[in-house]
mmCIF file of C-alpha atoms and ligand atoms in Angstrom:
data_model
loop_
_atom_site.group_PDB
_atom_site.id
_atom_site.type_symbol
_atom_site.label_atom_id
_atom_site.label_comp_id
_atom_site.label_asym_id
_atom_site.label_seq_id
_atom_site.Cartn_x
_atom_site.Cartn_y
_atom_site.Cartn_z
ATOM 1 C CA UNK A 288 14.981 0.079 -8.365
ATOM 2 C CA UNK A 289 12.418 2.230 -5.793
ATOM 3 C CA UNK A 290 12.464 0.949 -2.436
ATOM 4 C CA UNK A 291 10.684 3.344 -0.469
ATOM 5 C CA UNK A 292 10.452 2.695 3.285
ATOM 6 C CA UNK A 293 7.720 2.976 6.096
ATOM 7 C CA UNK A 294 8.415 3.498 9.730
ATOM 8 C CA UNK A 295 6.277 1.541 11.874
ATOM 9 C CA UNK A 296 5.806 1.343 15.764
ATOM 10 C CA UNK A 297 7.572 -2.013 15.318
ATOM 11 C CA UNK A 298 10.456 -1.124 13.333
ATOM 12 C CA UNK A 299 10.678 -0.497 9.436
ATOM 13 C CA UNK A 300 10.215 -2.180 6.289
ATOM 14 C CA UNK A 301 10.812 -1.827 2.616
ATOM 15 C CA UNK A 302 8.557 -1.864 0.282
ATOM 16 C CA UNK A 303 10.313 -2.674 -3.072
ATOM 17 C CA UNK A 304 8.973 -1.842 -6.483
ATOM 18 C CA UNK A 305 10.268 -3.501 -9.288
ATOM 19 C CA UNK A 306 8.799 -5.380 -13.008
ATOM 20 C CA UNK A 307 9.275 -8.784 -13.080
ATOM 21 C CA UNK A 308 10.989 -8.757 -9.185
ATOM 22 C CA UNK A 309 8.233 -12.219 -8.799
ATOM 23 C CA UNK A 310 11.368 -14.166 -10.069
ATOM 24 C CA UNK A 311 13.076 -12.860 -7.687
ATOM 25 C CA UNK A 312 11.439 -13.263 -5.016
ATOM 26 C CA UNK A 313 12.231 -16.726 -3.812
ATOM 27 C CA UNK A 314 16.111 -15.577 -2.740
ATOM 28 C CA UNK A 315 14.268 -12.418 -0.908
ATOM 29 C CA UNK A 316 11.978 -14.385 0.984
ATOM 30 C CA UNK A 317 14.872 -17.300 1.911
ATOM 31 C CA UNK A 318 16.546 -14.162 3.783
ATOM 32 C CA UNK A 319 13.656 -12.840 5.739
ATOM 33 C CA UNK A 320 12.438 -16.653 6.395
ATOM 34 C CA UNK A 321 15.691 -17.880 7.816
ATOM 35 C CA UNK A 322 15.274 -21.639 8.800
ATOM 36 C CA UNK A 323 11.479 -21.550 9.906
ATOM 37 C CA UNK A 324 8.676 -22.446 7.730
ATOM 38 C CA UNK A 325 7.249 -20.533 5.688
ATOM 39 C CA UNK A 326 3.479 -20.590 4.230
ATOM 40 C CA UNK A 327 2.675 -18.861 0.717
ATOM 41 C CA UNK A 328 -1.246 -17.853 0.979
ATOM 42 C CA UNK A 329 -3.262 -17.220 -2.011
ATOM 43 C CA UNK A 330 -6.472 -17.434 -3.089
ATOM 44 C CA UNK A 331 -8.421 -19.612 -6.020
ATOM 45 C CA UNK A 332 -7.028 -17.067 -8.328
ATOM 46 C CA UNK A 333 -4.166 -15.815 -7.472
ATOM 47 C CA UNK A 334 -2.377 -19.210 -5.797
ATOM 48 C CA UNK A 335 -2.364 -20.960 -9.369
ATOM 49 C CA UNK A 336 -0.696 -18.197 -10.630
ATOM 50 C CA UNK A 337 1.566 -16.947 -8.620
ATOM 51 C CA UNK A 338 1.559 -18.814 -5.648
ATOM 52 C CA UNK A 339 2.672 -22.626 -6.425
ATOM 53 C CA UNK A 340 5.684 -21.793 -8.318
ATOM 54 C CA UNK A 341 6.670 -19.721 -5.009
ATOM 55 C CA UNK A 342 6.095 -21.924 -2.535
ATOM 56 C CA UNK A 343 7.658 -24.780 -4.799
ATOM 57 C CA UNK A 344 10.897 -22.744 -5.127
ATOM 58 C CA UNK A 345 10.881 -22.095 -1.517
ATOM 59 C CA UNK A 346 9.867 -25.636 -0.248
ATOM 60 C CA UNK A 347 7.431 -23.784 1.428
ATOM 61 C CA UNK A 348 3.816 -25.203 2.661
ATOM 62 C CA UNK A 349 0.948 -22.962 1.157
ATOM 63 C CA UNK A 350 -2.718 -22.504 1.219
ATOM 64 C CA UNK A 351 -6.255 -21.033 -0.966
ATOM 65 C CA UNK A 352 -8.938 -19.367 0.376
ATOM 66 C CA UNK A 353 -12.128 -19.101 -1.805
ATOM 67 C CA UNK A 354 -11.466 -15.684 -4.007
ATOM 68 C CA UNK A 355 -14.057 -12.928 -2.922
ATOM 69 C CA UNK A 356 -14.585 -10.822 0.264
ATOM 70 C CA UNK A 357 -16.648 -13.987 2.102
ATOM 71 C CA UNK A 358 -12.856 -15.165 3.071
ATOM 72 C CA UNK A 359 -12.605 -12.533 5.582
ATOM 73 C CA UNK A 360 -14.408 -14.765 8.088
ATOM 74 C CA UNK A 361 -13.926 -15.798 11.539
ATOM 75 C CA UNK A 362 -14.069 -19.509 10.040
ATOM 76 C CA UNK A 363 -11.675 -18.811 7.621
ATOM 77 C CA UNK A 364 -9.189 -17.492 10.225
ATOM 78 C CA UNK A 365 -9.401 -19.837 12.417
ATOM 79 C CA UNK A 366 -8.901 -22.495 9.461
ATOM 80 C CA UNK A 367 -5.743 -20.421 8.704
ATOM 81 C CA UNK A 368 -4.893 -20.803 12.096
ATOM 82 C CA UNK A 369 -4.933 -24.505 11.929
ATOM 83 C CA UNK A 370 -3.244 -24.640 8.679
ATOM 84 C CA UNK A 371 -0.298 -22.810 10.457
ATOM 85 C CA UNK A 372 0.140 -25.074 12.735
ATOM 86 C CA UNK A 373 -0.532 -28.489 10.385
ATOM 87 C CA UNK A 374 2.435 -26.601 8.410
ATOM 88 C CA UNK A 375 4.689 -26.608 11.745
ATOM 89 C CA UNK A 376 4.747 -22.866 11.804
ATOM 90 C CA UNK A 377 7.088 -21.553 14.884
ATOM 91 C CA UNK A 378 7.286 -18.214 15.925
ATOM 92 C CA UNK A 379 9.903 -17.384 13.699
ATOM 93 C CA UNK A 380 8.021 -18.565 10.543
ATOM 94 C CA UNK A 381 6.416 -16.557 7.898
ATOM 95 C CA UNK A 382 3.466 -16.072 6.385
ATOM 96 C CA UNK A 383 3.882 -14.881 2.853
ATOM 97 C CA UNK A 384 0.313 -13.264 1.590
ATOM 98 C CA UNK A 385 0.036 -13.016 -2.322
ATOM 99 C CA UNK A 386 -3.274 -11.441 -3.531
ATOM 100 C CA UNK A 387 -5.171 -8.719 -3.675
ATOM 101 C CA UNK A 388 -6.787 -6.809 -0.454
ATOM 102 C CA UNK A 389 -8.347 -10.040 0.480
ATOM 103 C CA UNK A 390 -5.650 -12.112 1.531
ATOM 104 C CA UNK A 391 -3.361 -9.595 2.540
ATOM 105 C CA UNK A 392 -6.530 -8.539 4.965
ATOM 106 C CA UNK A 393 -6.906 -12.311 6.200
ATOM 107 C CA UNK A 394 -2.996 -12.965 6.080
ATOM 108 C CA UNK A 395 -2.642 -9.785 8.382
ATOM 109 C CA UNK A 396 -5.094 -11.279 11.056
ATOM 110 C CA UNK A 397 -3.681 -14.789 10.938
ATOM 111 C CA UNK A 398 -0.070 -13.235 11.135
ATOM 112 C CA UNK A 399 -0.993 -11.223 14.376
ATOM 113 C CA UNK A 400 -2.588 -13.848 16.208
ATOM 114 C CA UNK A 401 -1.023 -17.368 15.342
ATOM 115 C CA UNK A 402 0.941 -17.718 18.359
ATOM 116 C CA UNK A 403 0.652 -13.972 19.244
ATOM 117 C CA UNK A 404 2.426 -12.976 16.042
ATOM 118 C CA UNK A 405 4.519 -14.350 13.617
ATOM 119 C CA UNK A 406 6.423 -12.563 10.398
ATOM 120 C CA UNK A 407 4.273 -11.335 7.444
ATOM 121 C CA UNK A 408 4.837 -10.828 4.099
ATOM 122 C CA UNK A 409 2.783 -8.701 1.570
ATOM 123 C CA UNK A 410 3.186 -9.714 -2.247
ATOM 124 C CA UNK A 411 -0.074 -7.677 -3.703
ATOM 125 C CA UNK A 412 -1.397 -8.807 -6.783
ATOM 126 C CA UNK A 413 -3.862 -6.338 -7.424
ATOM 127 C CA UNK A 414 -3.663 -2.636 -8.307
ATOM 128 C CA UNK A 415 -5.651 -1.457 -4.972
ATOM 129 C CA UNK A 416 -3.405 -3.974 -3.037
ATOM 130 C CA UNK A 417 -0.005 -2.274 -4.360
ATOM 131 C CA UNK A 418 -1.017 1.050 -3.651
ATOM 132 C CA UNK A 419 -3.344 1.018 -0.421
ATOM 133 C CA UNK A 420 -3.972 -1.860 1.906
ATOM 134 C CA UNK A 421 -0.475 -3.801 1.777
ATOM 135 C CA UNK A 422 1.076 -0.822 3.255
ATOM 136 C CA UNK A 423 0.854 0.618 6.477
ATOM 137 C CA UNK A 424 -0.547 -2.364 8.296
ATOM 138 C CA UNK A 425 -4.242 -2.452 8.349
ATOM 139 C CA UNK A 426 -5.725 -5.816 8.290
ATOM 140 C CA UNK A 427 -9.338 -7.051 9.374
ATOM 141 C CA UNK A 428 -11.480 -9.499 8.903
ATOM 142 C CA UNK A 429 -15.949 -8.664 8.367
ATOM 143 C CA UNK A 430 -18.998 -9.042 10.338
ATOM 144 C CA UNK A 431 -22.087 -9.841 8.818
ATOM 145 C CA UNK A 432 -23.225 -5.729 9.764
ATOM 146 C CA UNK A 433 -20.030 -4.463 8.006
ATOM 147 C CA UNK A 434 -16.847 -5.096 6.557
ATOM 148 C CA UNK A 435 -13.469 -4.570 8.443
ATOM 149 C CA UNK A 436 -15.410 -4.446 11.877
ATOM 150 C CA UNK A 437 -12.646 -7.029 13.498
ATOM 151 C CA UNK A 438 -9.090 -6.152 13.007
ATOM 152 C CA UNK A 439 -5.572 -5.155 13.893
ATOM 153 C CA UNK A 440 -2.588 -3.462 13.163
ATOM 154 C CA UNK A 441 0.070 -5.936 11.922
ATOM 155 C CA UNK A 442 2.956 -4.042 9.558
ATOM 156 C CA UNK A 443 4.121 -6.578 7.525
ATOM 157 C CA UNK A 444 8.276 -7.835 6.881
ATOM 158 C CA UNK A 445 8.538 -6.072 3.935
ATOM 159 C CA UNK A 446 6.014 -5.724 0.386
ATOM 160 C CA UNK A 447 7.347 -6.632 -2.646
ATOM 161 C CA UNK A 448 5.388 -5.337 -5.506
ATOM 162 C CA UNK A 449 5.765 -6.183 -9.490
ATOM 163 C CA UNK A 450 3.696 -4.101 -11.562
ATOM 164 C CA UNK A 451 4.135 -6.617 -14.030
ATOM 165 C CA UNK A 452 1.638 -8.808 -12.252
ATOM 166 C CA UNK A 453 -1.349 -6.112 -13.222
ATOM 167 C CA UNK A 454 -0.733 -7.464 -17.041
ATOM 168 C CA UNK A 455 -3.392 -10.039 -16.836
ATOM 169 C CA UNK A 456 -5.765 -8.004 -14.128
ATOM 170 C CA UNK A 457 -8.872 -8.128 -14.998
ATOM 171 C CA UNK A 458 -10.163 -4.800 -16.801
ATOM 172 C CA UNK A 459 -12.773 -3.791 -14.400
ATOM 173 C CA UNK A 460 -10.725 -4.813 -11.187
ATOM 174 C CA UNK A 461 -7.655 -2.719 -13.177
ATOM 175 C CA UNK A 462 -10.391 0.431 -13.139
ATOM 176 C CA UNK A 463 -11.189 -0.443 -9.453
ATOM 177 C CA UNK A 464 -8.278 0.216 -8.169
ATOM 178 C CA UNK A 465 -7.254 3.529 -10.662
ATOM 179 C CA UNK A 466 -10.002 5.055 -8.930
ATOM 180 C CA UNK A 467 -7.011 4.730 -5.264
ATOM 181 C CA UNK A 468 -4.740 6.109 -7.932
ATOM 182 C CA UNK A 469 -6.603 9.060 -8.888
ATOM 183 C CA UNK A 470 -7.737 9.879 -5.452
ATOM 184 C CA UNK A 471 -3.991 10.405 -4.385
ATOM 185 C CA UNK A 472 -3.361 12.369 -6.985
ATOM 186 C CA UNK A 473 -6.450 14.769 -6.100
ATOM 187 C CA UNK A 474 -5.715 14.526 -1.875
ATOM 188 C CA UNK A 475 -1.651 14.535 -2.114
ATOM 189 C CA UNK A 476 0.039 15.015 -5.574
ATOM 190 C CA UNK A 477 -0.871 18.059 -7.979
ATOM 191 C CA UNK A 478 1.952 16.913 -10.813
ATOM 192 C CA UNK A 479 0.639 13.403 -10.931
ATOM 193 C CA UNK A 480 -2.445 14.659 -11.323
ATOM 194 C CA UNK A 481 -1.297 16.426 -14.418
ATOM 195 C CA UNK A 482 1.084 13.114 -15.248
ATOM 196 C CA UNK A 483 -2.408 10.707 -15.140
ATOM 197 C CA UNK A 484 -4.881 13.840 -17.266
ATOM 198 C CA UNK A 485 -1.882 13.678 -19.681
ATOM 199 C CA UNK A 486 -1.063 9.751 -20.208
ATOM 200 C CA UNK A 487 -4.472 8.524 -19.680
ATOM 201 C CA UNK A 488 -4.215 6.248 -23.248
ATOM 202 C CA UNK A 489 -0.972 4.587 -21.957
ATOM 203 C CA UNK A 490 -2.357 3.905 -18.168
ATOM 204 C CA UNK A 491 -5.191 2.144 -19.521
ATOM 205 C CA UNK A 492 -2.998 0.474 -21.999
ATOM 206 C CA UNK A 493 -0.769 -0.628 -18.735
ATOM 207 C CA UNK A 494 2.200 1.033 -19.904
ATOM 208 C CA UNK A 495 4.933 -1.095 -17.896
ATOM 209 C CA UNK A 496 7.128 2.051 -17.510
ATOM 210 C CA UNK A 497 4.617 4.635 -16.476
ATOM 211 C CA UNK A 498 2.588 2.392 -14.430
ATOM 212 C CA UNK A 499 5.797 1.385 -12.371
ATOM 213 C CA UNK A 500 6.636 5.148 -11.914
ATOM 214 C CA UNK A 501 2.528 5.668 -10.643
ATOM 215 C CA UNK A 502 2.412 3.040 -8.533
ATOM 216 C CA UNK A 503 5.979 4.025 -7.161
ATOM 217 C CA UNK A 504 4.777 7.570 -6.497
ATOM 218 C CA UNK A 505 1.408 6.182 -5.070
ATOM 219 C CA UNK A 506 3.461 4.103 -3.084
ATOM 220 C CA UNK A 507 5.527 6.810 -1.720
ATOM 221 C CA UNK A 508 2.728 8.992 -0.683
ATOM 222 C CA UNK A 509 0.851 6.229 1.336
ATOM 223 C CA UNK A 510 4.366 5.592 3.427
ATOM 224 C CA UNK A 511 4.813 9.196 4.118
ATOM 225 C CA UNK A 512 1.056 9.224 5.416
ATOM 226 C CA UNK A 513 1.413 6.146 7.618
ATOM 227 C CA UNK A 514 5.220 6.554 8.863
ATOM 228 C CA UNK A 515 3.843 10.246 10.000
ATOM 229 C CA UNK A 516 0.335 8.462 11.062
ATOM 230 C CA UNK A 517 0.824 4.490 11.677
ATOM 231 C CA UNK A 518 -2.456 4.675 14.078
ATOM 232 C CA UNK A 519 -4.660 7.178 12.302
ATOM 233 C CA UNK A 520 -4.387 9.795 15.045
ATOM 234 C CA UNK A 521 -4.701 12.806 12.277
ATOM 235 C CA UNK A 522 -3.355 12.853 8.577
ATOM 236 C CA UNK A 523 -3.873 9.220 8.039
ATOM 237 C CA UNK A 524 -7.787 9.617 7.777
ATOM 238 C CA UNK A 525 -6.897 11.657 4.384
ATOM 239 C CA UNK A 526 -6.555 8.210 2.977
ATOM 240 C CA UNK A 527 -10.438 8.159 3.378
ATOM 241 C CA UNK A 528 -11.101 10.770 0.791
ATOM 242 C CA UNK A 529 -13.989 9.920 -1.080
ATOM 243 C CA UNK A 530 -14.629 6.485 1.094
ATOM 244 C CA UNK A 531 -17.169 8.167 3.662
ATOM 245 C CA UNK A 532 -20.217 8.070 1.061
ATOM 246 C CA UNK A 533 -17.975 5.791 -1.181
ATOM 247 C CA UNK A 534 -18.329 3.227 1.518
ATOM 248 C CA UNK A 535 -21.345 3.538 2.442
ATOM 249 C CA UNK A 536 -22.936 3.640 -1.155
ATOM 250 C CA UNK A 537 -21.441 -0.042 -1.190
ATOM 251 C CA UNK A 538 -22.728 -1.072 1.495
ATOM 252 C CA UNK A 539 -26.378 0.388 0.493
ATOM 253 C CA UNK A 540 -26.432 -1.595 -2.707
ATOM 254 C CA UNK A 541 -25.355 -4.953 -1.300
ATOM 255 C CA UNK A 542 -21.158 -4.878 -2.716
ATOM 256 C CA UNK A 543 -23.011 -6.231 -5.453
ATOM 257 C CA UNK A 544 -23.493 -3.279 -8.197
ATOM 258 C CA UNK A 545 -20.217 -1.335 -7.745
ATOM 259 C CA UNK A 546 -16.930 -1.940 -7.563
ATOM 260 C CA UNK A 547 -14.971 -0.616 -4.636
ATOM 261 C CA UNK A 548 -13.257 1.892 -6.821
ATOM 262 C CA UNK A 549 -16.956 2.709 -8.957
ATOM 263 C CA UNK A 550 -18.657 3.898 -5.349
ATOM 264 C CA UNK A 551 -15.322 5.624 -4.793
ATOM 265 C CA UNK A 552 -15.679 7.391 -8.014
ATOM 266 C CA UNK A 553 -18.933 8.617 -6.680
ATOM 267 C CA UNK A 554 -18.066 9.222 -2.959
ATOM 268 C CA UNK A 555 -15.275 11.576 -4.703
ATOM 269 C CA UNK A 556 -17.648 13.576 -6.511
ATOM 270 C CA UNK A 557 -19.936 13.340 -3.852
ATOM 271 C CA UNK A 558 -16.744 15.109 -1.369
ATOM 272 C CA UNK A 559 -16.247 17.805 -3.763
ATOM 273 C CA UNK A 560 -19.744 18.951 -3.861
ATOM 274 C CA UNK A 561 -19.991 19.109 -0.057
ATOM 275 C CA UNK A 562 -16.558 20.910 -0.645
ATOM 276 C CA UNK A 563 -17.926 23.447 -2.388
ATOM 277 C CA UNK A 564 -21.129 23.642 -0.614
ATOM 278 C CA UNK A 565 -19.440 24.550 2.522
ATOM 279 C CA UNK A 566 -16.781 26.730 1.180
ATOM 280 C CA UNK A 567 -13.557 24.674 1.891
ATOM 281 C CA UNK A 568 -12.897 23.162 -2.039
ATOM 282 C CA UNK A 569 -12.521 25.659 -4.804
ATOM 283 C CA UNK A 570 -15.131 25.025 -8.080
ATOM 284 C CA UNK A 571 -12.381 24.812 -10.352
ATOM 285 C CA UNK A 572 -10.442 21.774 -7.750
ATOM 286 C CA UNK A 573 -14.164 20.137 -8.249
ATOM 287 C CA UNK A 574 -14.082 20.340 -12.030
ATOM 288 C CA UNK A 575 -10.664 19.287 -12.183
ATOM 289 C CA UNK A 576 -11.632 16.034 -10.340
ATOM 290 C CA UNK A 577 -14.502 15.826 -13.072
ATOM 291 C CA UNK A 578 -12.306 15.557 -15.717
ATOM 292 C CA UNK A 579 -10.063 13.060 -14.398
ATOM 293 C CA UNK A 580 -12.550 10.905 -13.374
ATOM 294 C CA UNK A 581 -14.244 10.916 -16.255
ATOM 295 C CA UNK A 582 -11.233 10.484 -18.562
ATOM 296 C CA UNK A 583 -11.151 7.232 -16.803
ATOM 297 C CA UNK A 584 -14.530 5.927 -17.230
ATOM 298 C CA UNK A 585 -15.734 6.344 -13.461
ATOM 299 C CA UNK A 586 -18.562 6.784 -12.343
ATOM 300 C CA UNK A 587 -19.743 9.895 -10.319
ATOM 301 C CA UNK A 588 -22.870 9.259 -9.577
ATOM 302 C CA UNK A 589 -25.095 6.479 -9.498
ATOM 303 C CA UNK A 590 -28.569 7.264 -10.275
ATOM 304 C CA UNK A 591 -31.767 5.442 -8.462
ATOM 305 C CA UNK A 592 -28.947 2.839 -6.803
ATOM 306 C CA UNK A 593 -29.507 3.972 -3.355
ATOM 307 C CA UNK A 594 -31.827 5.900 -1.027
ATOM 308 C CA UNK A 595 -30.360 9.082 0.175
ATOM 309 C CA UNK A 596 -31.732 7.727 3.356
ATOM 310 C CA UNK A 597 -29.915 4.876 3.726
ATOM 311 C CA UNK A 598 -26.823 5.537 2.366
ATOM 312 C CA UNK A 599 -26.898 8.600 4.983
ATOM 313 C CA UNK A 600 -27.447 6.789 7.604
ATOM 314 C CA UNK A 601 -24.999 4.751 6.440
ATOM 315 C CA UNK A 602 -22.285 7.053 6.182
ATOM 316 C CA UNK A 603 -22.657 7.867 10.011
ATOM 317 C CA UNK A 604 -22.399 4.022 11.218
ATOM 318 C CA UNK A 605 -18.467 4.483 9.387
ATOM 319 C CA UNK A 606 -15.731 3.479 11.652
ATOM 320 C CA UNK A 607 -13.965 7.169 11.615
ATOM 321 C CA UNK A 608 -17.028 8.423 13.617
ATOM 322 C CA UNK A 609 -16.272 9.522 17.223
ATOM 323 C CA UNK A 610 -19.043 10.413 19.061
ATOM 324 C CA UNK A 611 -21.660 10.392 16.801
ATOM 325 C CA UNK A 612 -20.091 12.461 14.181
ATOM 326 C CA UNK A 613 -19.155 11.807 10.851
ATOM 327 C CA UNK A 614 -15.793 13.925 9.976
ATOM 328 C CA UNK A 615 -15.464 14.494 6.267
ATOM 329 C CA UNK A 616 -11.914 15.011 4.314
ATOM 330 C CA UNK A 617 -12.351 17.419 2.101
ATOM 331 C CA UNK A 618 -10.168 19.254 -1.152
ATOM 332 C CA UNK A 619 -8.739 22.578 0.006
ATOM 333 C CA UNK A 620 -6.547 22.654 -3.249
ATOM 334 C CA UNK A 621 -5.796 20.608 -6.161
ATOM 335 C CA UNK A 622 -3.323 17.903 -4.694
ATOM 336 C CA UNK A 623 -4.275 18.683 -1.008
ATOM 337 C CA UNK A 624 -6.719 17.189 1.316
ATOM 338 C CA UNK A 625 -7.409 17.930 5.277
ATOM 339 C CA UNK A 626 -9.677 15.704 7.268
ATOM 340 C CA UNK A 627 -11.935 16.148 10.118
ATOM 341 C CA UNK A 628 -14.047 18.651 8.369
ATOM 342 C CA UNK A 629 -17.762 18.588 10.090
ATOM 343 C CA UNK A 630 -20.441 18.804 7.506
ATOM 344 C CA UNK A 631 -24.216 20.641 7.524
ATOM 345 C CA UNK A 632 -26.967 17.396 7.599
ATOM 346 C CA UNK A 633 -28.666 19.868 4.685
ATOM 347 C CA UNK A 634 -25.770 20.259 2.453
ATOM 348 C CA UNK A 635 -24.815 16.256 2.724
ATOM 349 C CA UNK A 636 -28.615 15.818 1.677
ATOM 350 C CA UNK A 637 -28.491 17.708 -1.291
ATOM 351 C CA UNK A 638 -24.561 15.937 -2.655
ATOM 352 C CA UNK A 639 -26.188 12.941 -2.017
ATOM 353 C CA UNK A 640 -29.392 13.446 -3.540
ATOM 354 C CA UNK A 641 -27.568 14.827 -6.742
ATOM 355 C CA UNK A 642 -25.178 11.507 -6.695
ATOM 356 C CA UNK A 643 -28.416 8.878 -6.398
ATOM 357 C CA UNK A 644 -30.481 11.132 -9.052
ATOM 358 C CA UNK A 645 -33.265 12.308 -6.740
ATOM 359 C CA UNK A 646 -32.278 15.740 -7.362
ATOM 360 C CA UNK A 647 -33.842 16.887 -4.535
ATOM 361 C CA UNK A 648 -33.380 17.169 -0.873
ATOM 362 C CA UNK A 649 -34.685 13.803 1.234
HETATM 363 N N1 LIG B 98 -6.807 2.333 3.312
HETATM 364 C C1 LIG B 98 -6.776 3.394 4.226
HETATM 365 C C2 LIG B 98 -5.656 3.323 5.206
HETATM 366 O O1 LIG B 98 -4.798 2.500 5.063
HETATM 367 O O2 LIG B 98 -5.644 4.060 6.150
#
């Protein structure tokens, strides 16, 4: 069984990859727990499904947020707050957080702050949860100007993650988070970039075998990145490939049109072409990222969507910036990504006005 391990400024944890470890988990979580309480936290989706049966097994209290990214609220923390302490929480209890990015984001701020920190653990139900946000510690709630404005670092116990759980994802959500997938392969991995071009039938097909062995070695790159980088002092920010116009085409069209892993697509494309444009990614790395997003059905570009205006001037209001500047991470080689690269306002204008279909400058 992979567990894989991440060093964090306040010790280490495993992260444990395993099909059908969810029937397992109750004995895990009794050892971490110890005698305090523990509360299983879910949302509408997930806690039917997963959640219940846990906290059943475990005698543990639990909780559901609405599904959706309007749980990352101030009134939804402080409502998790309370139902800590309803629950008799102490500072030795646990929060166990089973979901996707949402309520491993909200779990993370309630688990930091309920009486100035109690134990967390991440049980990710979602492709982009397995892979990115339950490891390495990043949690944050939204403002109503952006998302993940108000947040902390809180590494978690340990994450326990069952591919097997992705069965009954929902096909576009599935997609979402391949586009995380793909983007390590491009930024960090050149043979499973070969290994995803080559199975492509059986990752869409959720091959249990393969798809335990790419999340495993998507897993294993994000630990290496945040053991070496926990606060994002340097390499981390290579995570961010593709998210600096990715995240700001979302925000442009309202999180409503595109999933997060669509606008990734396109902020991907959108990287290589300023790659190329200023001399740092080779044409054939840039084609190379064509084909494998298109052999997965993502989109890289997203035509009329989006002013180039606004999604510009979106892109510099990202919270990378220092000083004004927006640093871009950028392909140097297939399978290898360096950040911080400062971009010409003229070349960014003509990537972007290629991705929204403008096809001109402005
Ligand atoms: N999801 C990007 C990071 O964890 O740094």
């Amino acid at each position: 069984v992979p567990e894989l391990s991440v060093t964090a400024s306040t010790g280490v944890y495993p992260v444990t990859i395993e099909a059908g470890l969810i029937g397992r988990l109750p004995d895990r979580l009794r050892e971490i727990a110890g005698p305090s309480r523990v509360l299983v936290m879910g949302d509408s989706n997930t806690f039917p499904r997963f959640g219940r049966d846990l906290a059943e097994a475990l005698g543990a209290s639990s909780w559901a947020v609405p599904a959706g990214e309007s749980s990352k609220s101030w009134e939804a923390l402080e409502e998790g707050c309370r139902q800590c302490l309803e629950a008799g929480l102490d500072r030795g209890s646990t929060v166990v957080a089973i979901g996707g990015g949402v309520v491993g984001d909200l779990a993370g701020v309630i688990a930091a702050l309920y009486l100035r920190g109690i134990r967390l653990v991440h049980v990710p139900t979602t492709l982009l949860a397995m892979v990115d946000s339950s490891i390495g510690g990043k949690a944050a709630i939204d403002l109503p100007q952006g998302k993940n404005l108000v947040g902390v670092f809180k590494p978690p116990e340990a994450v326990y993650i069952d591919p097997e759980l992705l069965t009954d994802l929902p096909d576009r959500e599935y997609r979402s988070g391949l586009a995380e997938v793909l983007k390590y392969s491009m930024i960090a991995d050149e043979q499973l970039y070969d290994s995803l071009l080559a199975n492509r039938q059986k990752m869409l097909e959720k091959d249990m075998d393969l798809l335990t062995d790419v999340v495993t070695r998507c897993c294993a790159i994000k630990a290496g990145v945040v053991t070496r980088d926990e606060k994002e002092k340097g390499e981390r920010a290579i995570l961010n490939y593709g998210h600096t116009f990715g995240h700001a085409l979302e925000a442009a069209t309202g999180y409503a049109r595109l999933t997060h892993g669509e606008a990734i697509g396109v902020g991907m494309a959108v990287a290589a072409d300023v790659g190329v444009a200023m001399g740092v990614t080779p044409a054939g790395v840039s084609a190379s990222q064509a084909e494998l997003l298109s052999a997965y059905g993502l989109p890289q570009s997203a035509p009329g969507l989006a002013t180039v205006a606004e999604t510009l001037a979106l892109t510099s209001r990202d919270k990378k910036n220092r000083g004004g500047a927006t640093p871009w991470v950028l392909l140097d080689r297939l399978g290898h990504a360096t950040p911080g690269h400062s971009v010409d306002p003229e070349v960014l204008e003509r990537a972007a006005g290629r991705a929204l279909g403008s096809g001109e400058a402005g």
